[in-house]
Tab-separated table of C-alpha atoms in Angstrom:
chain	number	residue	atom	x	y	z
Z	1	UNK	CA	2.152	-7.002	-10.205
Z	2	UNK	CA	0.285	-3.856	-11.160
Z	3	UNK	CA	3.314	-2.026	-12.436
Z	4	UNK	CA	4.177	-5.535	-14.495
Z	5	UNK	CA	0.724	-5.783	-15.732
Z	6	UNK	CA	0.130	-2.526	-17.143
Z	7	UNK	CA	2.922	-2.025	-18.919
Z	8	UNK	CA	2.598	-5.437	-20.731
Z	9	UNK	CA	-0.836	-3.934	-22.351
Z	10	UNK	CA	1.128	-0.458	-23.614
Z	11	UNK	CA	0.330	1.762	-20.659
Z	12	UNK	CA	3.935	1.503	-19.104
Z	13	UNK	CA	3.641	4.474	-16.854
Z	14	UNK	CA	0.040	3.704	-16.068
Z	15	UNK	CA	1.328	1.532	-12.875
Z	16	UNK	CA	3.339	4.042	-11.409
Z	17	UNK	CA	0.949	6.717	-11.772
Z	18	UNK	CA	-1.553	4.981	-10.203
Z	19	UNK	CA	0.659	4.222	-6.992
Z	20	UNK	CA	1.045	7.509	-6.943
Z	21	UNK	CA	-2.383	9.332	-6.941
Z	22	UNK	CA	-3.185	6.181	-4.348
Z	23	UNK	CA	-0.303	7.844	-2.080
Z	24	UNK	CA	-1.189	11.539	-2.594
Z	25	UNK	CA	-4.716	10.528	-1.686
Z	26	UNK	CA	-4.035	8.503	1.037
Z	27	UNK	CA	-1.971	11.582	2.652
Z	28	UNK	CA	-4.522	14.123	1.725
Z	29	UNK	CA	-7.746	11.461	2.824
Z	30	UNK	CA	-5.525	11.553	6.675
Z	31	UNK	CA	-6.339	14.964	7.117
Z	32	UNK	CA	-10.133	14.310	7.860
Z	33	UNK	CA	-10.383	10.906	8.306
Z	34	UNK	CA	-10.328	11.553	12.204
Z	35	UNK	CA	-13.874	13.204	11.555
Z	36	UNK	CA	-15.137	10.722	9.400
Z	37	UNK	CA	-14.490	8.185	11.958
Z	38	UNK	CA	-15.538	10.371	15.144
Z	39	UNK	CA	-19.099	11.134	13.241
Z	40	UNK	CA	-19.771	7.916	11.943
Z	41	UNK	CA	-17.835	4.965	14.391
Z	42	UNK	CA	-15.986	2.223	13.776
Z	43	UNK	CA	-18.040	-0.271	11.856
Z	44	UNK	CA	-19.329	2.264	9.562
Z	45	UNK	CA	-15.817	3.975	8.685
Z	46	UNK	CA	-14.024	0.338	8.086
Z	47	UNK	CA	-17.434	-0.659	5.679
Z	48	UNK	CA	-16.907	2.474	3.732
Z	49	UNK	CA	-12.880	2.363	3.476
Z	50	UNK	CA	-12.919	-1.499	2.622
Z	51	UNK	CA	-15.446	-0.690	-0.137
Z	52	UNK	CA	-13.197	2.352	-1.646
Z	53	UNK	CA	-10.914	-0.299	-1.538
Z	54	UNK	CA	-12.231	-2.224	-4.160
Z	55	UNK	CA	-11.803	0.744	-6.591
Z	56	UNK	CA	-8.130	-0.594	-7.160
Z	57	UNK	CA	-9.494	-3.854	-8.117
Z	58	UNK	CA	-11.954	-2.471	-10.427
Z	59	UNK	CA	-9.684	-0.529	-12.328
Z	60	UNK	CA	-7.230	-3.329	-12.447
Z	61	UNK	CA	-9.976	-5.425	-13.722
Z	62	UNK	CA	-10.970	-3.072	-16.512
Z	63	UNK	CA	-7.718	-2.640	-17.990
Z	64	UNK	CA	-7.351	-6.616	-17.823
Z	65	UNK	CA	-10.281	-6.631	-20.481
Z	66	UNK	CA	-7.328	-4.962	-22.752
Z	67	UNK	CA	-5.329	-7.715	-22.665
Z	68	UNK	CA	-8.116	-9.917	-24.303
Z	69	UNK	CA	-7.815	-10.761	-27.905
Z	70	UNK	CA	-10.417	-8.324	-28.817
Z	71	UNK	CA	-9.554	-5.327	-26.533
Z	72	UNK	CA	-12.733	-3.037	-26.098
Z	73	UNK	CA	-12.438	0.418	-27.653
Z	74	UNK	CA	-11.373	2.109	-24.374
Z	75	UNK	CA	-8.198	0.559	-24.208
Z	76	UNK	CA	-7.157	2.826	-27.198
Z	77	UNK	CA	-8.561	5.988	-25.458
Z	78	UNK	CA	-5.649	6.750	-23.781
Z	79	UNK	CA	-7.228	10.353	-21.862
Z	80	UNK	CA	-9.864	7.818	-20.901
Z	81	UNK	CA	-8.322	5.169	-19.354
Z	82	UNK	CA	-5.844	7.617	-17.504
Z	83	UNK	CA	-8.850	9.880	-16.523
Z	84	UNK	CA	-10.525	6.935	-15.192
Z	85	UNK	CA	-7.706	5.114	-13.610
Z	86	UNK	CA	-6.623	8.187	-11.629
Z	87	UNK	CA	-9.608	8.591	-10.480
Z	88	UNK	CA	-10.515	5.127	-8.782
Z	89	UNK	CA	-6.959	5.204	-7.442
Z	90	UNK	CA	-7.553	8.195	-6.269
Z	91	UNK	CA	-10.647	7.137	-4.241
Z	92	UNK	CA	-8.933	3.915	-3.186
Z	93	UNK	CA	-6.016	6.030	-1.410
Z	94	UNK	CA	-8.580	8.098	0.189
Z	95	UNK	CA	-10.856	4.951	1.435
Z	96	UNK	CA	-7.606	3.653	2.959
Z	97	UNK	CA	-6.924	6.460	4.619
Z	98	UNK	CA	-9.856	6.253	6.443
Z	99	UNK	CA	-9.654	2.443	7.303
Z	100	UNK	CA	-6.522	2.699	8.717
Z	101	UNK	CA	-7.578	5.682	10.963
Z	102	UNK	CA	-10.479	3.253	12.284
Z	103	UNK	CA	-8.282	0.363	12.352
Z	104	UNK	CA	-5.851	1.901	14.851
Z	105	UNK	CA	-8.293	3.402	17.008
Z	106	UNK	CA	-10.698	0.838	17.510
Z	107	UNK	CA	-7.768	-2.013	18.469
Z	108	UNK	CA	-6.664	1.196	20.677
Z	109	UNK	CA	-10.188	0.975	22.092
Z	110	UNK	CA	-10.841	-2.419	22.822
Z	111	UNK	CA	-6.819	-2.984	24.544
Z	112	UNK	CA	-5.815	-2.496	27.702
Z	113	UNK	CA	-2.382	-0.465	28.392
Z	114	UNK	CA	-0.319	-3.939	28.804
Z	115	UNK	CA	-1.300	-5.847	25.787
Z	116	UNK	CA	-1.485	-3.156	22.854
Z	117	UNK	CA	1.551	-4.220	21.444
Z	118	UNK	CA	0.204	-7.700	21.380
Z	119	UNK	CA	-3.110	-7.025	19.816
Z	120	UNK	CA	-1.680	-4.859	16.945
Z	121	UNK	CA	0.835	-7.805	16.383
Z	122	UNK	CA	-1.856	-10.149	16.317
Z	123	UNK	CA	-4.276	-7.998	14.029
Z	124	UNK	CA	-1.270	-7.451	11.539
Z	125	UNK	CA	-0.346	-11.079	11.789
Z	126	UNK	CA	-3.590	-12.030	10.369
Z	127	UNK	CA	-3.783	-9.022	8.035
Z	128	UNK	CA	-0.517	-9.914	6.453
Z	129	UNK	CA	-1.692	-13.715	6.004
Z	130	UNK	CA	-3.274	-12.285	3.281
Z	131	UNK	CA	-1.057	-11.164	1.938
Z	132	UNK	CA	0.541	-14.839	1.152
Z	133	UNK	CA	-2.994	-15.655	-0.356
Z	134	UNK	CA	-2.593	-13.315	-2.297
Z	135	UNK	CA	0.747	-14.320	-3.658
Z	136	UNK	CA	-0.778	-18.123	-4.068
Z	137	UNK	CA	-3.985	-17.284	-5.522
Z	138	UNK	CA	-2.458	-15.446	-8.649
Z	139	UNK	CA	-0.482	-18.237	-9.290
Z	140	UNK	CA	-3.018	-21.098	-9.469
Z	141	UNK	CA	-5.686	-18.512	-11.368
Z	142	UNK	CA	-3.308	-17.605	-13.895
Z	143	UNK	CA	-2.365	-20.863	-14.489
Z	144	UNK	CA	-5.957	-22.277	-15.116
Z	145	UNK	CA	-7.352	-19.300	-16.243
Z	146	UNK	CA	-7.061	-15.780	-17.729
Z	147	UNK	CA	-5.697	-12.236	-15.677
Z	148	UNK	CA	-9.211	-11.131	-15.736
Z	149	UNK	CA	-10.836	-13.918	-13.991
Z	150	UNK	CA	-8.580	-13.381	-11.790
Z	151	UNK	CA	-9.467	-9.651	-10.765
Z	152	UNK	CA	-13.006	-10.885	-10.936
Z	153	UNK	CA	-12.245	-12.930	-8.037
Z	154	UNK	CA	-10.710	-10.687	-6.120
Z	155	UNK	CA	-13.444	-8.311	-6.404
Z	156	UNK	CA	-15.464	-10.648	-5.107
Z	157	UNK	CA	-13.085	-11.668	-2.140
Z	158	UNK	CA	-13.519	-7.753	-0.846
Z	159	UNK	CA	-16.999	-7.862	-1.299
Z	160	UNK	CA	-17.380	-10.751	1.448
Z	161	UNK	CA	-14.804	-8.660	3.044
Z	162	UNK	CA	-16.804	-5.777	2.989
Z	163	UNK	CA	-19.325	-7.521	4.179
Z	164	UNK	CA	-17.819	-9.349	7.032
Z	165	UNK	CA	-17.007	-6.195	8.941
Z	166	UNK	CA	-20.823	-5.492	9.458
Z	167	UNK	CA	-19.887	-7.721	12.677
Z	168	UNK	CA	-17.436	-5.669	13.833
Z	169	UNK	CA	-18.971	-4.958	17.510
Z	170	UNK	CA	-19.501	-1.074	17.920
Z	171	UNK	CA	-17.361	0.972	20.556
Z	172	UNK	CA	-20.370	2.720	21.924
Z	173	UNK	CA	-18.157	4.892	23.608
Z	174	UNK	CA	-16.560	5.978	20.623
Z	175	UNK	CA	-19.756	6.646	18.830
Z	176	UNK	CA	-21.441	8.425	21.770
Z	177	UNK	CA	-18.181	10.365	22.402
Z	178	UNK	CA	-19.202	14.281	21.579
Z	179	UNK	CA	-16.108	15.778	20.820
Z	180	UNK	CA	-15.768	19.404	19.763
Z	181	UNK	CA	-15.659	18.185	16.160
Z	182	UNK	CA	-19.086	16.373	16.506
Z	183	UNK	CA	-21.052	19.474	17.052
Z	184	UNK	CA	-19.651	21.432	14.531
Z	185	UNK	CA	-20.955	21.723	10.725
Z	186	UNK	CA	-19.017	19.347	8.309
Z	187	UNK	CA	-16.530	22.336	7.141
Z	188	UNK	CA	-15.823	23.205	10.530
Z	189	UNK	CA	-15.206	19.808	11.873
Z	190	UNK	CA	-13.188	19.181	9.024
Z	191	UNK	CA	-11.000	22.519	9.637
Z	192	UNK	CA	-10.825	21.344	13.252
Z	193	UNK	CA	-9.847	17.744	12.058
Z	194	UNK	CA	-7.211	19.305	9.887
Z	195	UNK	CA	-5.579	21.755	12.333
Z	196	UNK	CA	-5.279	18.599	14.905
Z	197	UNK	CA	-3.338	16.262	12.778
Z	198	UNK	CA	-1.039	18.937	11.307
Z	199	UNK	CA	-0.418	19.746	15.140
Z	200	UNK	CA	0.059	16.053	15.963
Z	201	UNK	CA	2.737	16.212	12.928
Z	202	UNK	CA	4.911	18.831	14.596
Z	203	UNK	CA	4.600	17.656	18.226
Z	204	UNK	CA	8.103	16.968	19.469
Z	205	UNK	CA	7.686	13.446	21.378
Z	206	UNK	CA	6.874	12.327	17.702
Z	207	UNK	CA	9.616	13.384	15.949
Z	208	UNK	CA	12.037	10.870	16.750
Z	209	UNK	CA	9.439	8.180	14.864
Z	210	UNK	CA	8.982	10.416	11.487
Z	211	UNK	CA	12.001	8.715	9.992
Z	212	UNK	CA	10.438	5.337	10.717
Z	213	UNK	CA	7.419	7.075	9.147
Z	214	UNK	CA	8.850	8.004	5.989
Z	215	UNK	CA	10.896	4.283	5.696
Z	216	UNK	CA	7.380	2.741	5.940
Z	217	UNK	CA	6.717	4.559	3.105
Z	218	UNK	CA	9.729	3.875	0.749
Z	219	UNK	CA	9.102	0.159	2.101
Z	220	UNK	CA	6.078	0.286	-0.309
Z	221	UNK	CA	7.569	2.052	-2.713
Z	222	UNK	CA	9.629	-1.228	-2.888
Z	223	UNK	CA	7.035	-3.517	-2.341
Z	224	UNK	CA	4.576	-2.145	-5.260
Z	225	UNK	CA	7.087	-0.430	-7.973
Z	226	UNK	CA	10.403	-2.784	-7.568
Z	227	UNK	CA	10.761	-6.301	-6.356
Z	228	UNK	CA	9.067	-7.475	-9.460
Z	229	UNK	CA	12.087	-5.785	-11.539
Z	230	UNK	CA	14.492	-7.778	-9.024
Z	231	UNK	CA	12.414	-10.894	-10.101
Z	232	UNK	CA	13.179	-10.147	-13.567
Z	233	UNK	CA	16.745	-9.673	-13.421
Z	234	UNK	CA	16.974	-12.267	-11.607
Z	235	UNK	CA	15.521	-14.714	-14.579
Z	236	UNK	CA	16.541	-15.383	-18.206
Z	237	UNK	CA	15.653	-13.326	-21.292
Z	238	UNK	CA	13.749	-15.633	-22.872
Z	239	UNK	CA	11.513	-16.098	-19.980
Z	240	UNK	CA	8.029	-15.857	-21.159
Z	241	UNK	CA	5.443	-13.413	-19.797
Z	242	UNK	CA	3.446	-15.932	-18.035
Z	243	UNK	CA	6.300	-18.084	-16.182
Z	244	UNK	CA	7.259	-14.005	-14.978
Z	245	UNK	CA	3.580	-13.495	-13.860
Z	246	UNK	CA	3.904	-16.669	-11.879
Z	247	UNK	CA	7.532	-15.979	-10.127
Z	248	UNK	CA	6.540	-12.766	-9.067
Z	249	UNK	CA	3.159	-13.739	-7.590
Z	250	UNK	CA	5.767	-17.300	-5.788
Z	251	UNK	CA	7.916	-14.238	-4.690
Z	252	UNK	CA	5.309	-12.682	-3.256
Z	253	UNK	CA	4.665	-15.485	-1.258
Z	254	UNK	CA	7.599	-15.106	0.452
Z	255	UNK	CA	7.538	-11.537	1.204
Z	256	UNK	CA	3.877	-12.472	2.645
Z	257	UNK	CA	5.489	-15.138	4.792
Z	258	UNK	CA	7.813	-12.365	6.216
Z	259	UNK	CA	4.677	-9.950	6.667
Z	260	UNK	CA	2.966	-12.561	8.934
Z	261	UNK	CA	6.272	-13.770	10.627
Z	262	UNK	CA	6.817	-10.858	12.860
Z	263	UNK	CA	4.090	-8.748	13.566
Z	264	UNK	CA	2.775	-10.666	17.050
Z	265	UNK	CA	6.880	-11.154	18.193
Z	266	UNK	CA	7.164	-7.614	17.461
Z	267	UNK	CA	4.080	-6.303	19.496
Z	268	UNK	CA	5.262	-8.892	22.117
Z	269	UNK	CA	8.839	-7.530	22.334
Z	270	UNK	CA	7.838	-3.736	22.303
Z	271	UNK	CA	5.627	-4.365	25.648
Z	272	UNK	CA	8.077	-5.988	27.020
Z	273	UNK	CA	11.647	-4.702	25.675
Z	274	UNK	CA	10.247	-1.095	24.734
Z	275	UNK	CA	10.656	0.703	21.755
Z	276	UNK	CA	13.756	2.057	21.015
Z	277	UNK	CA	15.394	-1.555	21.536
Z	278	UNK	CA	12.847	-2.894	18.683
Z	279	UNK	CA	13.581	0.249	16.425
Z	280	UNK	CA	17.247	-0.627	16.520
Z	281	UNK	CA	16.773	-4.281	15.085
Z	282	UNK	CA	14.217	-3.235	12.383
Z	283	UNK	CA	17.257	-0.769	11.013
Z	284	UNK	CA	19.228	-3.780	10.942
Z	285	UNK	CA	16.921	-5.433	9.236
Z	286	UNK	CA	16.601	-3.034	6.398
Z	287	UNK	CA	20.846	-3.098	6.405
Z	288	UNK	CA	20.123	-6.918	5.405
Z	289	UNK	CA	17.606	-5.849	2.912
Z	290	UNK	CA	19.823	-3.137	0.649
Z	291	UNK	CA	22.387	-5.785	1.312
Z	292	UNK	CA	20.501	-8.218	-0.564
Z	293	UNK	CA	19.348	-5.841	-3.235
Z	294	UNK	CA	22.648	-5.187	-4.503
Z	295	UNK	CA	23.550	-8.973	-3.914
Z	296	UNK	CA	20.747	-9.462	-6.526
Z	297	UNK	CA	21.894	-7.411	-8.828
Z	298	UNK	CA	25.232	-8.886	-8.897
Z	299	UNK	CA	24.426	-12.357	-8.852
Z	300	UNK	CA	21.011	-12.381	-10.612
Z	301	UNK	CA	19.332	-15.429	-8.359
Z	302	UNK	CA	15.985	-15.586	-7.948
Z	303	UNK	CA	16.283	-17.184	-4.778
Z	304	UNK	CA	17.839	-14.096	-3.510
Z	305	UNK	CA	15.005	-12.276	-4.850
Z	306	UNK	CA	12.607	-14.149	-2.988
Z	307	UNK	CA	15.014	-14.151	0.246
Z	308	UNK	CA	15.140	-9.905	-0.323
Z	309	UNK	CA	11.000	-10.087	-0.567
Z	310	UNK	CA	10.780	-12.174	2.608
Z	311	UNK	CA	13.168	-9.380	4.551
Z	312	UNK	CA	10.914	-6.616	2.710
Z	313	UNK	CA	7.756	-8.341	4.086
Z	314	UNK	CA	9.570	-8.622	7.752
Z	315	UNK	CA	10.896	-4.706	7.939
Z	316	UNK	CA	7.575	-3.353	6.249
Z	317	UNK	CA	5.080	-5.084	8.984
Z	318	UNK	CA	7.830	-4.764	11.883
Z	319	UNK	CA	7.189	-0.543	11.361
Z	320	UNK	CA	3.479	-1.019	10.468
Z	321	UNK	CA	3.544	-2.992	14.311
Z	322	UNK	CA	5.784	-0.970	15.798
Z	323	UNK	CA	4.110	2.721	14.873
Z	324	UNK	CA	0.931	1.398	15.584
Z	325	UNK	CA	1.933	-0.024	18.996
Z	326	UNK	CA	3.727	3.431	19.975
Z	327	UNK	CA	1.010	6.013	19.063
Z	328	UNK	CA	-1.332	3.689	21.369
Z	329	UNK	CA	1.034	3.860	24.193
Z	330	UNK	CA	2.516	7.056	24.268
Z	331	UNK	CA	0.027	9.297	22.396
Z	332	UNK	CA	-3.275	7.435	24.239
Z	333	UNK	CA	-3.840	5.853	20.308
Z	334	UNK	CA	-5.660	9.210	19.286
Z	335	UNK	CA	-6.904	9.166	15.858
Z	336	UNK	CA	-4.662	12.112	14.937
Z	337	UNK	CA	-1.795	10.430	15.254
Z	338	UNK	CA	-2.690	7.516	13.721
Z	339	UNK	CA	-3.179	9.939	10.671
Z	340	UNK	CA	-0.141	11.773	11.183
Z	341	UNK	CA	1.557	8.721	10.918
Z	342	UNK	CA	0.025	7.830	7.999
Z	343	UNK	CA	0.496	11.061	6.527
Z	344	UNK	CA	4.589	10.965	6.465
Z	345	UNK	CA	4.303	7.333	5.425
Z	346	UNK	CA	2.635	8.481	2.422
Z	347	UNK	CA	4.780	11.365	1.778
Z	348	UNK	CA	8.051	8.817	1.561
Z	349	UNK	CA	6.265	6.639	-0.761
Z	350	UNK	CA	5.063	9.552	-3.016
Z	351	UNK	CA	8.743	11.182	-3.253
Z	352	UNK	CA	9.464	7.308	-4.312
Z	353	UNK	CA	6.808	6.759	-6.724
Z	354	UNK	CA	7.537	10.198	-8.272
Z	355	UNK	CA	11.233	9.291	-8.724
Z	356	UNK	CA	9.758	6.246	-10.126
Z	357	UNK	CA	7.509	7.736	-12.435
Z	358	UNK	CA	10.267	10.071	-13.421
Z	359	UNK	CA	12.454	7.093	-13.875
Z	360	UNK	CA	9.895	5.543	-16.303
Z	361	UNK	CA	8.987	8.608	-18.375
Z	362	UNK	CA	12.744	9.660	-19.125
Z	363	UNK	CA	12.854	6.326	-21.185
Z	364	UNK	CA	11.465	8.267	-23.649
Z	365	UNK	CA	12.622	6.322	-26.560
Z	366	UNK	CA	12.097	2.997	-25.713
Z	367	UNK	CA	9.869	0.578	-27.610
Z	368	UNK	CA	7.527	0.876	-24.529
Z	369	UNK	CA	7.742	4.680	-23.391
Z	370	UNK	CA	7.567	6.187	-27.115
Z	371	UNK	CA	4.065	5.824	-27.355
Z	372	UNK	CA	2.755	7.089	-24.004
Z	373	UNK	CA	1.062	9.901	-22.944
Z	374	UNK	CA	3.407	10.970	-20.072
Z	375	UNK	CA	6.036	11.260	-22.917
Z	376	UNK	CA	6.526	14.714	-24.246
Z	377	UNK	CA	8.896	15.849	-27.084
Z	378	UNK	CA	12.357	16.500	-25.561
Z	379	UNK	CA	14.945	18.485	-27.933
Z	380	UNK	CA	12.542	19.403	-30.958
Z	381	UNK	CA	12.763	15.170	-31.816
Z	382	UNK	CA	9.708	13.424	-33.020
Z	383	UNK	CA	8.491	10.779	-31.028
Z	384	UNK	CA	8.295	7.674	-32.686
Z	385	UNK	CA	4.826	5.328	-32.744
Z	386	UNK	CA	4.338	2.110	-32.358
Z	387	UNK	CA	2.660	0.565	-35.541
């Protein structure tokens, strides 16, 4: 919806920009979050990634305050609100990258050899629950009340969140564990953190797993910067922009409902089937979901749109499982990995979002791209203003 949102209020490459910097971070954050995590444990480094978290919701909720009838006067300070915007994105891609560095390793931590599989199915099962709330609550919010209000409430959703993982139990191995990073300085440990991950990267046994890597991350690039353009295809013109806002959050409903579908039977399956049997169905899978894309296309149905979010959701949490599950099992579920993984995930979705972004700025003289500051003056033309 963030894509959708932001260019309704004039900043139409805002969106994509923002998914980007949030990828580019997220890679970059992977680096070191091994370190971060080692120093500080498990509680501490899933607090502090949750609560850079939020950063995405409090940008989101600032630039809803545009779409009020009397904006503020930073929604026409256009180097502001991209300044800004990057910046908060920024820090949310780097907070994630250090919550799902703890999130691997501590469910690594607390799982015994036979029942990893299950446990990350489980934990993504419940994670990716969410995921339909998040689809429903939209809908009901924006029907009763305004975008902002909305935002509002999610802010205060990961703030309980937040909060909630104070309870986490501490691996007091983990914490105790002095590692040759934990009695080095900061810069060193960091260098040391660094060196590790870029040598888990080129480490043969994981090779065969980076293109599962990199599909995770075009997944999102999906997920975040298209479905809600299938969704819009998909509907008449004259559809009004707040019967959209509502079909994309139902459709994302659906692809929450395939997030939490297959998680647990894929953990399940991948301790008892092994991997490469499971890796052949989710390429089927995503067969089934280009398939459907150009099915959409063709026959504009929103139904299929909502069918094509629900195989999204199922391929996209299937990797997310599967990854997870093999780095604990075959690389001990070292945090290095987890962040290598994380790393080429990121770099598929920022060659997507780029493309993306591309995409977006070469509509350069379009009602909604003329007046944007990505847009730059191609062939000596003058670019036209809104008024």
């Amino acid at each position: 919806m963030l894509k959708s949102i932001y260019k309704h209020i004039g900043y139409s490459h805002l969106g994509s920009l923002a998914l980007l910097v949030t990828s580019i971070s997220f890679a970059v954050g992977s680096f070191f979050s091994k370190t971060i995590v080692k120093k500080n444990g498990f509680r501490f480094s899933l607090m502090f990634g949750a609560s850079l978290f939020l950063c995405g919701y409090c940008a989101s909720l600032m630039m809803s305050a545009c779409d009020l009838g009397y904006p503020p006067k930073y929604c026409d300070n256009r180097v502001f609100v991209y300044s800004f915007n990057t910046i908060l994105f920024a820090l949310l891609g780097f907070g994630n990258s250090i919550l799902w560095s703890a999130q691997g390793g501590y469910i690594n931590s607390i799982s015994s050899d036979s029942k990893r599989g299950r446990n990350f199915g489980i934990f993504n099962s419940f994670y990716k629950l969410s995921t339909i709330l998040a689809g429903a609550l939209p809908s009901i919010i924006l029907y009763i009340s305004s975008l902002q209000n909305y935002y509002i409430t999610m802010v205060v959703i990961g703030l309980i969140s937040v909060g909630l993982l104070y309870f986490v139990p501490e691996d007091n191995e983990e914490k105790s564990d002095v590692s040759e990073s934990a009695t080095l300085s900061p810069r060193s440990s960091m260098k040391t953190s660094f060196k590790k991950v870029v040598a888990a990267s080129r480490e043969e046994a994981l090779r065969p797993w980076i293109y599962f890597m990199f599909l995770l991350g075009f997944t999102q690039v999906l997920t975040y910067g298209y479905l809600h353009t299938f969704v819009e295809i998909s509907l008449p013109a004259d559809t009004s922009r707040a019967e959209l806002e509502s079909h994309i959050a139902q459709m994302f409903i659906f692809y929450g409902l395939g997030e939490f579908s297959c998680p647990y039977l894929i953990g399940r399956s991948v301790d008892k089937y092994g991997s490469n049997n499971i890796a052949s169905g989710i390429t089927v899978l995503y067969l089934c979901l280009i398939s459907l894309g150009f099915l959409d296309i063709i026959m504009k149905r929103y139904w299929i749109a909502c069918l094509m979010a629900f195989v999204c959701g199922s391929g996209d949490s299937s990797i997310q499982t599967l990854m997870q599950t093999i780095i604990s099992k075959q690389f001990g579920g070292r945090l290095e990995y987890f962040g290598a993984n994380r790393i080429f995930s990121c770099i598929g979705a920022t060659i997507g979002f780029s493309f993306m972004l591309l995409f977006d700025t070469c509509l350069l003289y379009t009602s909604d791209a003329a007046d944007d500051l990505l847009c730059v003056d191609l062939g000596g033309r003058r670019i036209i203003k809104k008024k």
